[in-house]
PDB file of C-alpha atoms in Angstrom:
ATOM      1  CA  UNK A 267      -0.059   0.004   0.030  1.00  0.00           C
ATOM      2  CA  UNK A 268       2.904   2.366   0.778  1.00  0.00           C
ATOM      3  CA  UNK A 269       4.487   1.613  -2.583  1.00  0.00           C
ATOM      4  CA  UNK A 270       1.241   2.459  -4.263  1.00  0.00           C
ATOM      5  CA  UNK A 271       0.921   5.761  -2.494  1.00  0.00           C
ATOM      6  CA  UNK A 272       4.474   6.565  -3.367  1.00  0.00           C
ATOM      7  CA  UNK A 273       3.925   5.581  -7.048  1.00  0.00           C
ATOM      8  CA  UNK A 274       0.818   7.904  -7.096  1.00  0.00           C
ATOM      9  CA  UNK A 275       2.752  10.845  -5.682  1.00  0.00           C
ATOM     10  CA  UNK A 276       5.525  10.309  -8.267  1.00  0.00           C
ATOM     11  CA  UNK A 277       3.003  10.090 -11.070  1.00  0.00           C
ATOM     12  CA  UNK A 278       1.406  13.439  -9.856  1.00  0.00           C
ATOM     13  CA  UNK A 279       4.830  15.057  -9.629  1.00  0.00           C
ATOM     14  CA  UNK A 280       5.778  13.826 -13.033  1.00  0.00           C
ATOM     15  CA  UNK A 281       2.556  15.134 -14.518  1.00  0.00           C
ATOM     16  CA  UNK A 282       3.096  18.522 -12.970  1.00  0.00           C
ATOM     17  CA  UNK A 283       6.784  18.771 -13.968  1.00  0.00           C
ATOM     18  CA  UNK A 284       6.188  17.804 -17.644  1.00  0.00           C
ATOM     19  CA  UNK A 285       3.015  19.755 -18.121  1.00  0.00           C
ATOM     20  CA  UNK A 286       4.605  22.432 -20.213  1.00  0.00           C
ATOM     21  CA  UNK A 287       7.276  20.450 -22.036  1.00  0.00           C
ATOM     22  CA  UNK A 288       7.302  20.085 -25.805  1.00  0.00           C
ATOM     23  CA  UNK A 289       6.356  16.543 -26.015  1.00  0.00           C
ATOM     24  CA  UNK A 290       3.460  17.044 -23.667  1.00  0.00           C
ATOM     25  CA  UNK A 291       2.275  19.848 -25.956  1.00  0.00           C
ATOM     26  CA  UNK A 292       2.700  17.760 -29.154  1.00  0.00           C
ATOM     27  CA  UNK A 293       0.830  14.998 -27.364  1.00  0.00           C
ATOM     28  CA  UNK A 294      -2.088  17.358 -26.427  1.00  0.00           C
ATOM     29  CA  UNK A 295      -2.215  18.732 -30.015  1.00  0.00           C
ATOM     30  CA  UNK A 296      -2.043  15.424 -31.788  1.00  0.00           C
ATOM     31  CA  UNK A 297      -4.508  14.368 -34.562  1.00  0.00           C
ATOM     32  CA  UNK A 298      -7.556  12.808 -32.908  1.00  0.00           C
ATOM     33  CA  UNK A 299      -9.176   9.808 -34.341  1.00  0.00           C
ATOM     34  CA  UNK A 300     -12.404  10.413 -36.226  1.00  0.00           C
ATOM     35  CA  UNK A 301     -13.588   6.702 -35.877  1.00  0.00           C
ATOM     36  CA  UNK A 302     -17.145   6.747 -34.457  1.00  0.00           C
ATOM     37  CA  UNK A 303     -16.487   3.741 -32.230  1.00  0.00           C
ATOM     38  CA  UNK A 304     -13.113   5.128 -30.945  1.00  0.00           C
ATOM     39  CA  UNK A 305     -14.744   8.517 -30.170  1.00  0.00           C
ATOM     40  CA  UNK A 306     -17.643   6.936 -28.253  1.00  0.00           C
ATOM     41  CA  UNK A 307     -15.310   4.574 -26.271  1.00  0.00           C
ATOM     42  CA  UNK A 308     -12.771   7.265 -25.288  1.00  0.00           C
ATOM     43  CA  UNK A 309     -15.733   9.381 -23.999  1.00  0.00           C
ATOM     44  CA  UNK A 310     -15.570   7.289 -20.834  1.00  0.00           C
ATOM     45  CA  UNK A 311     -12.303   8.926 -19.819  1.00  0.00           C
ATOM     46  CA  UNK A 312     -13.879  12.359 -20.212  1.00  0.00           C
ATOM     47  CA  UNK A 313     -16.714  11.244 -17.989  1.00  0.00           C
ATOM     48  CA  UNK A 314     -14.388  10.388 -15.162  1.00  0.00           C
ATOM     49  CA  UNK A 315     -13.387  14.188 -14.929  1.00  0.00           C
ATOM     50  CA  UNK A 316     -16.763  15.693 -15.908  1.00  0.00           C
ATOM     51  CA  UNK A 317     -19.474  13.109 -15.184  1.00  0.00           C
ATOM     52  CA  UNK A 318     -22.486  15.473 -15.537  1.00  0.00           C
ATOM     53  CA  UNK A 319     -21.323  16.970 -18.910  1.00  0.00           C
ATOM     54  CA  UNK A 320     -20.208  13.549 -19.930  1.00  0.00           C
ATOM     55  CA  UNK A 321     -23.693  11.908 -19.371  1.00  0.00           C
ATOM     56  CA  UNK A 322     -25.419  15.027 -20.949  1.00  0.00           C
ATOM     57  CA  UNK A 323     -23.232  14.395 -24.059  1.00  0.00           C
ATOM     58  CA  UNK A 324     -24.500  10.754 -24.283  1.00  0.00           C
ATOM     59  CA  UNK A 325     -28.056  12.277 -24.794  1.00  0.00           C
ATOM     60  CA  UNK A 326     -27.462  15.335 -26.888  1.00  0.00           C
ATOM     61  CA  UNK A 327     -24.119  14.744 -28.628  1.00  0.00           C
ATOM     62  CA  UNK A 328     -24.495  10.968 -29.339  1.00  0.00           C
ATOM     63  CA  UNK A 329     -21.319  10.231 -27.521  1.00  0.00           C
ATOM     64  CA  UNK A 330     -22.377   6.722 -26.480  1.00  0.00           C
ATOM     65  CA  UNK A 331     -23.565   3.560 -28.444  1.00  0.00           C
ATOM     66  CA  UNK A 332     -24.700   0.105 -27.834  1.00  0.00           C
ATOM     67  CA  UNK A 333     -21.424  -1.541 -28.884  1.00  0.00           C
ATOM     68  CA  UNK A 334     -19.198   0.415 -26.348  1.00  0.00           C
ATOM     69  CA  UNK A 335     -21.920  -0.160 -23.677  1.00  0.00           C
ATOM     70  CA  UNK A 336     -21.849  -3.891 -24.274  1.00  0.00           C
ATOM     71  CA  UNK A 337     -17.954  -3.813 -24.062  1.00  0.00           C
ATOM     72  CA  UNK A 338     -18.177  -2.075 -20.770  1.00  0.00           C
ATOM     73  CA  UNK A 339     -20.803  -4.423 -19.489  1.00  0.00           C
ATOM     74  CA  UNK A 340     -18.585  -7.343 -20.414  1.00  0.00           C
ATOM     75  CA  UNK A 341     -15.587  -5.648 -18.694  1.00  0.00           C
ATOM     76  CA  UNK A 342     -17.652  -5.065 -15.536  1.00  0.00           C
ATOM     77  CA  UNK A 343     -18.605  -8.771 -15.465  1.00  0.00           C
ATOM     78  CA  UNK A 344     -14.947  -9.732 -15.922  1.00  0.00           C
ATOM     79  CA  UNK A 345     -14.106  -7.392 -12.997  1.00  0.00           C
ATOM     80  CA  UNK A 346     -16.776  -9.000 -10.794  1.00  0.00           C
ATOM     81  CA  UNK A 347     -15.398 -12.432 -11.686  1.00  0.00           C
ATOM     82  CA  UNK A 348     -11.861 -11.378 -10.900  1.00  0.00           C
ATOM     83  CA  UNK A 349     -12.861  -9.811  -7.594  1.00  0.00           C
ATOM     84  CA  UNK A 350     -14.912 -12.872  -6.592  1.00  0.00           C
ATOM     85  CA  UNK A 351     -12.131 -15.403  -7.494  1.00  0.00           C
ATOM     86  CA  UNK A 352      -8.660 -13.754  -7.443  1.00  0.00           C
ATOM     87  CA  UNK A 353      -8.953 -11.466  -4.433  1.00  0.00           C
ATOM     88  CA  UNK A 354      -6.376 -12.214  -1.893  1.00  0.00           C
ATOM     89  CA  UNK A 355      -7.132 -14.989   0.518  1.00  0.00           C
ATOM     90  CA  UNK A 356      -7.099 -12.661   3.589  1.00  0.00           C
ATOM     91  CA  UNK A 357      -9.989 -10.514   1.965  1.00  0.00           C
ATOM     92  CA  UNK A 358     -11.902 -13.248   0.255  1.00  0.00           C
ATOM     93  CA  UNK A 359     -15.430 -14.320   1.194  1.00  0.00           C
ATOM     94  CA  UNK A 360     -15.886 -17.795   2.679  1.00  0.00           C
ATOM     95  CA  UNK A 361     -17.449 -19.179  -0.444  1.00  0.00           C
ATOM     96  CA  UNK A 362     -15.028 -17.641  -2.998  1.00  0.00           C
ATOM     97  CA  UNK A 363     -13.796 -20.980  -4.089  1.00  0.00           C
ATOM     98  CA  UNK A 364     -17.310 -22.155  -5.049  1.00  0.00           C
ATOM     99  CA  UNK A 365     -18.059 -19.279  -7.531  1.00  0.00           C
ATOM    100  CA  UNK A 366     -20.194 -20.583 -10.475  1.00  0.00           C
ATOM    101  CA  UNK A 367     -19.551 -18.472 -13.418  1.00  0.00           C
ATOM    102  CA  UNK A 368     -22.889 -19.238 -15.161  1.00  0.00           C
ATOM    103  CA  UNK A 369     -24.917 -18.486 -11.983  1.00  0.00           C
ATOM    104  CA  UNK A 370     -22.858 -15.283 -11.412  1.00  0.00           C
ATOM    105  CA  UNK A 371     -23.587 -14.262 -15.004  1.00  0.00           C
ATOM    106  CA  UNK A 372     -27.281 -14.939 -14.658  1.00  0.00           C
ATOM    107  CA  UNK A 373     -27.413 -12.872 -11.357  1.00  0.00           C
ATOM    108  CA  UNK A 374     -25.479 -10.059 -12.956  1.00  0.00           C
ATOM    109  CA  UNK A 375     -27.562 -10.013 -16.085  1.00  0.00           C
ATOM    110  CA  UNK A 376     -30.934 -10.309 -14.080  1.00  0.00           C
ATOM    111  CA  UNK A 377     -29.948  -7.400 -11.730  1.00  0.00           C
ATOM    112  CA  UNK A 378     -28.740  -5.322 -14.702  1.00  0.00           C
ATOM    113  CA  UNK A 379     -31.777  -5.736 -16.890  1.00  0.00           C
ATOM    114  CA  UNK A 380     -34.127  -5.467 -13.992  1.00  0.00           C
ATOM    115  CA  UNK A 381     -32.731  -2.181 -12.822  1.00  0.00           C
ATOM    116  CA  UNK A 382     -32.454  -0.696 -16.357  1.00  0.00           C
ATOM    117  CA  UNK A 383     -35.959  -1.597 -17.164  1.00  0.00           C
ATOM    118  CA  UNK A 384     -37.215  -0.304 -13.739  1.00  0.00           C
ATOM    119  CA  UNK A 385     -35.495   2.936 -14.131  1.00  0.00           C
ATOM    120  CA  UNK A 386     -36.669   3.520 -17.563  1.00  0.00           C
ATOM    121  CA  UNK A 387     -40.379   2.750 -16.562  1.00  0.00           C
ATOM    122  CA  UNK A 388     -40.202   5.161 -13.712  1.00  0.00           C
ATOM    123  CA  UNK A 389     -38.328   7.876 -15.639  1.00  0.00           C
ATOM    124  CA  UNK A 390     -41.019   7.613 -18.435  1.00  0.00           C
ATOM    125  CA  UNK A 391     -43.739   8.168 -15.980  1.00  0.00           C
ATOM    126  CA  UNK A 392     -41.874  10.682 -13.775  1.00  0.00           C
ATOM    127  CA  UNK A 393     -41.193  13.476 -16.324  1.00  0.00           C
ATOM    128  CA  UNK A 394     -38.001  11.934 -17.537  1.00  0.00           C
ATOM    129  CA  UNK A 395     -36.474  12.909 -20.898  1.00  0.00           C
ATOM    130  CA  UNK A 396     -34.161  10.093 -21.659  1.00  0.00           C
ATOM    131  CA  UNK A 397     -34.887   7.337 -24.143  1.00  0.00           C
ATOM    132  CA  UNK A 398     -34.301   3.665 -23.505  1.00  0.00           C
ATOM    133  CA  UNK A 399     -30.974   3.709 -25.336  1.00  0.00           C
ATOM    134  CA  UNK A 400     -29.868   6.646 -23.042  1.00  0.00           C
ATOM    135  CA  UNK A 401     -30.831   4.651 -19.893  1.00  0.00           C
ATOM    136  CA  UNK A 402     -29.098   1.470 -21.175  1.00  0.00           C
ATOM    137  CA  UNK A 403     -25.861   3.173 -22.379  1.00  0.00           C
ATOM    138  CA  UNK A 404     -25.726   5.458 -19.529  1.00  0.00           C
ATOM    139  CA  UNK A 405     -25.894   2.857 -16.838  1.00  0.00           C
ATOM    140  CA  UNK A 406     -23.179   0.942 -18.621  1.00  0.00           C
ATOM    141  CA  UNK A 407     -20.795   3.911 -18.648  1.00  0.00           C
ATOM    142  CA  UNK A 408     -21.680   4.424 -14.960  1.00  0.00           C
ATOM    143  CA  UNK A 409     -19.897   1.176 -14.186  1.00  0.00           C
ATOM    144  CA  UNK A 410     -16.477   2.589 -15.329  1.00  0.00           C
ATOM    145  CA  UNK A 411     -15.262   3.091 -11.620  1.00  0.00           C
ATOM    146  CA  UNK A 412     -16.213  -0.511 -10.899  1.00  0.00           C
ATOM    147  CA  UNK A 413     -13.927  -1.654 -13.675  1.00  0.00           C
ATOM    148  CA  UNK A 414     -11.012   0.786 -13.046  1.00  0.00           C
ATOM    149  CA  UNK A 415     -10.858   0.131  -9.291  1.00  0.00           C
ATOM    150  CA  UNK A 416     -12.181  -3.424  -8.900  1.00  0.00           C
ATOM    151  CA  UNK A 417      -9.496  -5.167 -11.088  1.00  0.00           C
ATOM    152  CA  UNK A 418      -6.433  -3.480  -9.652  1.00  0.00           C
ATOM    153  CA  UNK A 419      -7.822  -3.840  -6.105  1.00  0.00           C
ATOM    154  CA  UNK A 420      -8.138  -7.631  -6.592  1.00  0.00           C
ATOM    155  CA  UNK A 421      -4.638  -7.762  -7.866  1.00  0.00           C
ATOM    156  CA  UNK A 422      -3.111  -5.606  -5.131  1.00  0.00           C
ATOM    157  CA  UNK A 423      -4.933  -7.491  -2.417  1.00  0.00           C
ATOM    158  CA  UNK A 424      -2.662 -10.536  -2.975  1.00  0.00           C
ATOM    159  CA  UNK A 425       0.275  -8.664  -1.760  1.00  0.00           C
ATOM    160  CA  UNK A 426      -1.512  -6.920   1.145  1.00  0.00           C
ATOM    161  CA  UNK A 427      -1.571  -8.110   4.661  1.00  0.00           C
ATOM    162  CA  UNK A 428      -4.352  -8.323   7.330  1.00  0.00           C
ATOM    163  CA  UNK A 429      -2.779  -5.141   8.975  1.00  0.00           C
ATOM    164  CA  UNK A 430      -3.913  -3.315   5.717  1.00  0.00           C
ATOM    165  CA  UNK A 431      -7.463  -4.354   5.925  1.00  0.00           C
ATOM    166  CA  UNK A 432      -8.504  -0.786   6.687  1.00  0.00           C
ATOM    167  CA  UNK A 433      -7.051   0.358   3.333  1.00  0.00           C
ATOM    168  CA  UNK A 434      -8.661  -2.365   1.425  1.00  0.00           C
ATOM    169  CA  UNK A 435     -12.031  -1.644   2.964  1.00  0.00           C
ATOM    170  CA  UNK A 436     -11.582   2.050   2.216  1.00  0.00           C
ATOM    171  CA  UNK A 437     -10.826   1.310  -1.491  1.00  0.00           C
ATOM    172  CA  UNK A 438     -13.758  -1.166  -1.708  1.00  0.00           C
ATOM    173  CA  UNK A 439     -16.058   1.614  -0.247  1.00  0.00           C
ATOM    174  CA  UNK A 440     -14.658   4.122  -2.723  1.00  0.00           C
ATOM    175  CA  UNK A 441     -15.543   1.694  -5.564  1.00  0.00           C
ATOM    176  CA  UNK A 442     -19.186   1.396  -4.586  1.00  0.00           C
ATOM    177  CA  UNK A 443     -19.763   5.005  -3.588  1.00  0.00           C
ATOM    178  CA  UNK A 444     -18.189   6.233  -6.902  1.00  0.00           C
ATOM    179  CA  UNK A 445     -20.185   3.878  -8.883  1.00  0.00           C
ATOM    180  CA  UNK A 446     -23.322   4.885  -7.072  1.00  0.00           C
ATOM    181  CA  UNK A 447     -22.627   8.534  -7.602  1.00  0.00           C
ATOM    182  CA  UNK A 448     -22.062   7.937 -11.399  1.00  0.00           C
ATOM    183  CA  UNK A 449     -25.506   6.286 -11.377  1.00  0.00           C
ATOM    184  CA  UNK A 450     -26.945   9.258  -9.506  1.00  0.00           C
ATOM    185  CA  UNK A 451     -25.376  11.781 -11.988  1.00  0.00           C
ATOM    186  CA  UNK A 452     -26.483   9.653 -14.986  1.00  0.00           C
ATOM    187  CA  UNK A 453     -30.168   9.847 -13.876  1.00  0.00           C
ATOM    188  CA  UNK A 454     -29.862  13.478 -13.064  1.00  0.00           C
ATOM    189  CA  UNK A 455     -28.191  14.388 -16.314  1.00  0.00           C
ATOM    190  CA  UNK A 456     -30.033  12.208 -18.831  1.00  0.00           C
ATOM    191  CA  UNK A 457     -33.572  12.770 -17.324  1.00  0.00           C
ATOM    192  CA  UNK A 458     -32.986  16.525 -16.664  1.00  0.00           C
ATOM    193  CA  UNK A 459     -33.917  16.161 -13.008  1.00  0.00           C
ATOM    194  CA  UNK A 460     -33.102  18.239  -9.917  1.00  0.00           C
ATOM    195  CA  UNK A 461     -31.308  16.513  -7.030  1.00  0.00           C
ATOM    196  CA  UNK A 462     -34.469  15.976  -5.197  1.00  0.00           C
ATOM    197  CA  UNK A 463     -36.215  14.519  -8.302  1.00  0.00           C
ATOM    198  CA  UNK A 464     -33.205  12.256  -8.791  1.00  0.00           C
ATOM    199  CA  UNK A 465     -33.454  10.792  -5.293  1.00  0.00           C
ATOM    200  CA  UNK A 466     -37.268  10.188  -5.805  1.00  0.00           C
ATOM    201  CA  UNK A 467     -36.550   8.408  -9.095  1.00  0.00           C
ATOM    202  CA  UNK A 468     -33.957   6.109  -7.653  1.00  0.00           C
ATOM    203  CA  UNK A 469     -36.179   5.299  -4.694  1.00  0.00           C
ATOM    204  CA  UNK A 470     -39.090   4.536  -7.051  1.00  0.00           C
ATOM    205  CA  UNK A 471     -36.822   2.570  -9.464  1.00  0.00           C
ATOM    206  CA  UNK A 472     -35.710   0.348  -6.481  1.00  0.00           C
ATOM    207  CA  UNK A 473     -39.333  -0.286  -5.474  1.00  0.00           C
ATOM    208  CA  UNK A 474     -40.179  -1.136  -8.970  1.00  0.00           C
ATOM    209  CA  UNK A 475     -37.222  -3.501  -9.272  1.00  0.00           C
ATOM    210  CA  UNK A 476     -38.289  -5.310  -6.255  1.00  0.00           C
ATOM    211  CA  UNK A 477     -41.845  -5.582  -7.429  1.00  0.00           C
ATOM    212  CA  UNK A 478     -40.571  -6.978 -10.750  1.00  0.00           C
ATOM    213  CA  UNK A 479     -38.389  -9.424  -8.838  1.00  0.00           C
ATOM    214  CA  UNK A 480     -41.364 -10.692  -6.892  1.00  0.00           C
ATOM    215  CA  UNK A 481     -43.545 -10.888 -10.031  1.00  0.00           C
ATOM    216  CA  UNK A 482     -40.778 -13.003 -11.683  1.00  0.00           C
ATOM    217  CA  UNK A 483     -40.453 -15.276  -8.665  1.00  0.00           C
ATOM    218  CA  UNK A 484     -44.223 -15.833  -8.658  1.00  0.00           C
ATOM    219  CA  UNK A 485     -44.325 -16.553 -12.348  1.00  0.00           C
ATOM    220  CA  UNK A 486     -41.398 -18.836 -12.064  1.00  0.00           C
ATOM    221  CA  UNK A 487     -43.119 -20.719  -9.322  1.00  0.00           C
ATOM    222  CA  UNK A 488     -46.461 -20.887 -11.240  1.00  0.00           C
ATOM    223  CA  UNK A 489     -44.753 -22.102 -14.401  1.00  0.00           C
ATOM    224  CA  UNK A 490     -43.060 -24.847 -12.314  1.00  0.00           C
ATOM    225  CA  UNK A 491     -46.275 -25.923 -10.910  1.00  0.00           C
ATOM    226  CA  UNK A 492     -48.019 -25.870 -14.301  1.00  0.00           C
ATOM    227  CA  UNK A 493     -45.243 -28.041 -15.707  1.00  0.00           C
ATOM    228  CA  UNK A 494     -45.572 -30.550 -12.914  1.00  0.00           C
ATOM    229  CA  UNK A 495     -49.448 -30.639 -13.397  1.00  0.00           C
ATOM    230  CA  UNK A 496     -49.143 -31.135 -17.088  1.00  0.00           C
ATOM    231  CA  UNK A 497     -46.517 -33.885 -16.581  1.00  0.00           C
ATOM    232  CA  UNK A 498     -48.851 -35.623 -14.055  1.00  0.00           C
ATOM    233  CA  UNK A 499     -51.787 -35.506 -16.631  1.00  0.00           C
ATOM    234  CA  UNK A 500     -49.553 -36.827 -19.362  1.00  0.00           C
ATOM    235  CA  UNK A 501     -48.557 -39.709 -17.018  1.00  0.00           C
ATOM    236  CA  UNK A 502     -52.133 -40.467 -16.050  1.00  0.00           C
ATOM    237  CA  UNK A 503     -53.321 -40.449 -19.657  1.00  0.00           C
ATOM    238  CA  UNK A 504     -50.408 -42.663 -20.793  1.00  0.00           C
ATOM    239  CA  UNK A 505     -50.938 -45.310 -18.028  1.00  0.00           C
ATOM    240  CA  UNK A 506     -54.617 -45.478 -18.916  1.00  0.00           C
TER     241      UNK A 506
END
């Protein structure tokens, strides 16, 4: 952890010392790629510095797309797998060695789709201005902190000791708080809400998500019962 802090300080000093050098100026004035995918994918780095303006650009400047969103979703799932399976032994959950990748993917996908659908439905009713594409792409870009912090944190945890538990816990909290703030700024910017309206939207979206989850569980249970009933009828008819 000390070496990481030292490396961060050295990086900041290097950035400040070379800010006005010729090669830095040349790099700043380099020819930018005009490729649409490259422009959309690079937009995520701008969003880290200016999240509100960055999310607004997704809506009004078409800086985001489905392809870049799917790539970010895949990267977020990879970060989740790495954190579950390759975090240092001292910081792992008790059941880390029994991670089922398919089950984890289904849970990840269900939570993601459920939240996106819930937020879109609530936003459509509650004076929101964003389209479904904006909601989908925006939530994918909101996962950038999870990717940028989650993977390095899992790697660094393998060289950390229990005495550095507080540092690990702090970084983990930063990961979730930053991601949560990105979701907040995404909803506020894309739906053109005030802070209060954004909070209400998130609460209603959470309640809608829970209602959808209960509905899916009920439908799953009824489908299972219907399947068993039809199978019993088939067995009865076949035996007679």
